[in-house]
C-alpha cells in the first residue's frame, strides 16, 4: 500500500444532474488518455461508483481516494475549458461539481505515480 491508499476518502456529493456531466467528463478523459493505463483505471473506478443509486434526496455520495479525486477534477476542468458559451447549462453544472472539490493547489499536490 502507498501513503495515498491510507488517506481517508473524499466524499463528493453529486445531485442527479451532476452525475451525467461527471461521467461524460471521465469518459472523455479515458478516450484522451488511451496510452495511460493508470489514469484510465482510476477514471473507470470513479465511473463504477457513478453507477450507484442516489439516495431519497437524489444525491449520490462518491468516495474518492486522492488520486481518484485528482483524475475527476482534471476530467471536469478539461471538459469545462472545452465547452463554449452555447453550452451554458452544462458549464454551470460542471462549475458546480468543480466547486465541490478542493482547489487546484490541492490537486497539484496529489501525485498519480
PDB file of C-alpha atoms in Angstrom:
ATOM      1  CA  UNK A   1       0.000   0.000   0.000  1.00  0.00           C
ATOM      2  CA  UNK A   2       1.160   3.513  -0.731  1.00  0.00           C
ATOM      3  CA  UNK A   3       0.695   6.532   1.505  1.00  0.00           C
ATOM      4  CA  UNK A   4      -2.206   7.725  -0.649  1.00  0.00           C
ATOM      5  CA  UNK A   5      -4.046   4.429  -0.102  1.00  0.00           C
ATOM      6  CA  UNK A   6      -4.147   5.084   3.633  1.00  0.00           C
ATOM      7  CA  UNK A   7      -5.749   8.506   3.377  1.00  0.00           C
ATOM      8  CA  UNK A   8      -9.479   8.697   4.085  1.00  0.00           C
ATOM      9  CA  UNK A   9     -11.641   9.166   1.012  1.00  0.00           C
ATOM     10  CA  UNK A  10     -13.104  12.495  -0.022  1.00  0.00           C
ATOM     11  CA  UNK A  11     -16.875  12.228  -0.354  1.00  0.00           C
ATOM     12  CA  UNK A  12     -18.128  14.037  -3.427  1.00  0.00           C
ATOM     13  CA  UNK A  13     -21.886  14.562  -3.177  1.00  0.00           C
ATOM     14  CA  UNK A  14     -23.481  14.730  -6.605  1.00  0.00           C
ATOM     15  CA  UNK A  15     -27.045  15.681  -7.450  1.00  0.00           C
ATOM     16  CA  UNK A  16     -28.728  13.608 -10.144  1.00  0.00           C
ATOM     17  CA  UNK A  17     -27.998  16.149 -12.920  1.00  0.00           C
ATOM     18  CA  UNK A  18     -24.312  16.299 -11.922  1.00  0.00           C
ATOM     19  CA  UNK A  19     -23.784  12.546 -12.222  1.00  0.00           C
ATOM     20  CA  UNK A  20     -24.159  12.527 -16.016  1.00  0.00           C
ATOM     21  CA  UNK A  21     -21.876  15.535 -16.507  1.00  0.00           C
ATOM     22  CA  UNK A  22     -19.201  13.953 -14.316  1.00  0.00           C
ATOM     23  CA  UNK A  23     -19.473  10.637 -16.191  1.00  0.00           C
ATOM     24  CA  UNK A  24     -19.204  12.436 -19.545  1.00  0.00           C
ATOM     25  CA  UNK A  25     -16.037  14.223 -18.412  1.00  0.00           C
ATOM     26  CA  UNK A  26     -14.471  10.962 -17.208  1.00  0.00           C
ATOM     27  CA  UNK A  27     -15.361   9.112 -20.430  1.00  0.00           C
ATOM     28  CA  UNK A  28     -13.716  11.869 -22.465  1.00  0.00           C
ATOM     29  CA  UNK A  29     -10.609  11.717 -20.277  1.00  0.00           C
ATOM     30  CA  UNK A  30     -10.398   7.954 -20.763  1.00  0.00           C
ATOM     31  CA  UNK A  31     -10.550   8.358 -24.540  1.00  0.00           C
ATOM     32  CA  UNK A  32      -7.936  11.148 -24.458  1.00  0.00           C
ATOM     33  CA  UNK A  33      -5.580   9.181 -22.202  1.00  0.00           C
ATOM     34  CA  UNK A  34      -5.684   5.859 -24.037  1.00  0.00           C
ATOM     35  CA  UNK A  35      -1.927   5.470 -23.584  1.00  0.00           C
ATOM     36  CA  UNK A  36      -2.059   5.909 -19.780  1.00  0.00           C
ATOM     37  CA  UNK A  37      -3.434   2.733 -18.133  1.00  0.00           C
ATOM     38  CA  UNK A  38      -3.175   4.128 -14.580  1.00  0.00           C
ATOM     39  CA  UNK A  39      -5.272   7.193 -15.463  1.00  0.00           C
ATOM     40  CA  UNK A  40      -7.826   5.073 -17.322  1.00  0.00           C
ATOM     41  CA  UNK A  41      -8.054   2.698 -14.358  1.00  0.00           C
ATOM     42  CA  UNK A  42      -8.612   5.495 -11.849  1.00  0.00           C
ATOM     43  CA  UNK A  43     -11.265   7.063 -14.076  1.00  0.00           C
ATOM     44  CA  UNK A  44     -13.029   3.716 -14.527  1.00  0.00           C
ATOM     45  CA  UNK A  45     -13.087   3.216 -10.746  1.00  0.00           C
ATOM     46  CA  UNK A  46     -14.880   6.548 -10.344  1.00  0.00           C
ATOM     47  CA  UNK A  47     -17.248   5.743 -13.221  1.00  0.00           C
ATOM     48  CA  UNK A  48     -18.187   2.486 -11.475  1.00  0.00           C
ATOM     49  CA  UNK A  49     -19.207   4.459  -8.397  1.00  0.00           C
ATOM     50  CA  UNK A  50     -21.308   6.801 -10.532  1.00  0.00           C
ATOM     51  CA  UNK A  51     -23.458   3.784 -11.393  1.00  0.00           C
ATOM     52  CA  UNK A  52     -24.742   3.695  -7.809  1.00  0.00           C
ATOM     53  CA  UNK A  53     -28.245   4.727  -6.873  1.00  0.00           C
ATOM     54  CA  UNK A  54     -28.784   8.223  -5.480  1.00  0.00           C
ATOM     55  CA  UNK A  55     -30.436   8.467  -2.061  1.00  0.00           C
ATOM     56  CA  UNK A  56     -34.014   9.596  -1.467  1.00  0.00           C
ATOM     57  CA  UNK A  57     -32.899  13.231  -1.901  1.00  0.00           C
ATOM     58  CA  UNK A  58     -31.368  12.491  -5.315  1.00  0.00           C
ATOM     59  CA  UNK A  59     -27.784  12.690  -4.040  1.00  0.00           C
ATOM     60  CA  UNK A  60     -25.050  10.170  -4.788  1.00  0.00           C
ATOM     61  CA  UNK A  61     -22.051  10.040  -2.457  1.00  0.00           C
ATOM     62  CA  UNK A  62     -18.872   9.115  -4.338  1.00  0.00           C
ATOM     63  CA  UNK A  63     -15.914   8.185  -2.119  1.00  0.00           C
ATOM     64  CA  UNK A  64     -12.744   9.352  -3.838  1.00  0.00           C
ATOM     65  CA  UNK A  65      -9.198   8.436  -2.872  1.00  0.00           C
ATOM     66  CA  UNK A  66      -6.790  11.339  -3.515  1.00  0.00           C
ATOM     67  CA  UNK A  67      -5.715  10.047  -6.944  1.00  0.00           C
ATOM     68  CA  UNK A  68      -9.332   9.472  -7.992  1.00  0.00           C
ATOM     69  CA  UNK A  69     -10.194  12.980  -6.818  1.00  0.00           C
ATOM     70  CA  UNK A  70      -7.373  14.426  -8.930  1.00  0.00           C
ATOM     71  CA  UNK A  71      -8.470  12.480 -12.024  1.00  0.00           C
ATOM     72  CA  UNK A  72     -12.084  13.570 -11.521  1.00  0.00           C
ATOM     73  CA  UNK A  73     -11.026  17.215 -11.089  1.00  0.00           C
ATOM     74  CA  UNK A  74      -8.822  17.019 -14.192  1.00  0.00           C
ATOM     75  CA  UNK A  75     -11.612  15.491 -16.295  1.00  0.00           C
ATOM     76  CA  UNK A  76     -14.153  18.097 -15.173  1.00  0.00           C
ATOM     77  CA  UNK A  77     -11.740  21.004 -15.707  1.00  0.00           C
ATOM     78  CA  UNK A  78     -10.777  19.799 -19.203  1.00  0.00           C
ATOM     79  CA  UNK A  79     -14.398  19.467 -20.291  1.00  0.00           C
ATOM     80  CA  UNK A  80     -15.250  22.835 -18.709  1.00  0.00           C
ATOM     81  CA  UNK A  81     -12.483  24.521 -20.726  1.00  0.00           C
ATOM     82  CA  UNK A  82     -13.576  22.777 -23.947  1.00  0.00           C
ATOM     83  CA  UNK A  83     -17.214  23.887 -23.834  1.00  0.00           C
ATOM     84  CA  UNK A  84     -18.448  27.129 -25.324  1.00  0.00           C
ATOM     85  CA  UNK A  85     -20.999  29.719 -24.246  1.00  0.00           C
ATOM     86  CA  UNK A  86     -23.753  27.907 -26.123  1.00  0.00           C
ATOM     87  CA  UNK A  87     -23.474  25.092 -23.557  1.00  0.00           C
ATOM     88  CA  UNK A  88     -24.177  27.423 -20.613  1.00  0.00           C
ATOM     89  CA  UNK A  89     -26.268  24.857 -18.732  1.00  0.00           C
ATOM     90  CA  UNK A  90     -23.581  22.192 -18.913  1.00  0.00           C
ATOM     91  CA  UNK A  91     -20.899  24.746 -17.981  1.00  0.00           C
ATOM     92  CA  UNK A  92     -22.893  25.694 -14.899  1.00  0.00           C
ATOM     93  CA  UNK A  93     -23.275  22.050 -13.889  1.00  0.00           C
ATOM     94  CA  UNK A  94     -19.553  21.366 -14.342  1.00  0.00           C
ATOM     95  CA  UNK A  95     -18.630  24.516 -12.406  1.00  0.00           C
ATOM     96  CA  UNK A  96     -20.905  23.343  -9.580  1.00  0.00           C
ATOM     97  CA  UNK A  97     -19.129  19.988  -9.350  1.00  0.00           C
ATOM     98  CA  UNK A  98     -15.683  21.606  -9.569  1.00  0.00           C
ATOM     99  CA  UNK A  99     -16.655  23.928  -6.719  1.00  0.00           C
ATOM    100  CA  UNK A 100     -17.365  20.873  -4.535  1.00  0.00           C
ATOM    101  CA  UNK A 101     -13.801  19.638  -4.934  1.00  0.00           C
ATOM    102  CA  UNK A 102     -10.715  21.101  -3.265  1.00  0.00           C
ATOM    103  CA  UNK A 103      -8.962  23.857  -5.215  1.00  0.00           C
ATOM    104  CA  UNK A 104      -6.361  23.476  -7.913  1.00  0.00           C
ATOM    105  CA  UNK A 105      -3.427  23.911  -5.485  1.00  0.00           C
ATOM    106  CA  UNK A 106      -4.548  20.836  -3.556  1.00  0.00           C
ATOM    107  CA  UNK A 107      -4.958  18.888  -6.795  1.00  0.00           C
ATOM    108  CA  UNK A 108      -1.444  19.748  -7.995  1.00  0.00           C
ATOM    109  CA  UNK A 109      -0.001  18.345  -4.776  1.00  0.00           C
ATOM    110  CA  UNK A 110      -1.522  14.897  -5.410  1.00  0.00           C
ATOM    111  CA  UNK A 111       0.796  12.515  -7.251  1.00  0.00           C
ATOM    112  CA  UNK A 112      -0.635   9.968  -9.694  1.00  0.00           C
ATOM    113  CA  UNK A 113       2.545   7.874  -9.980  1.00  0.00           C
TER     114      UNK A 113
END
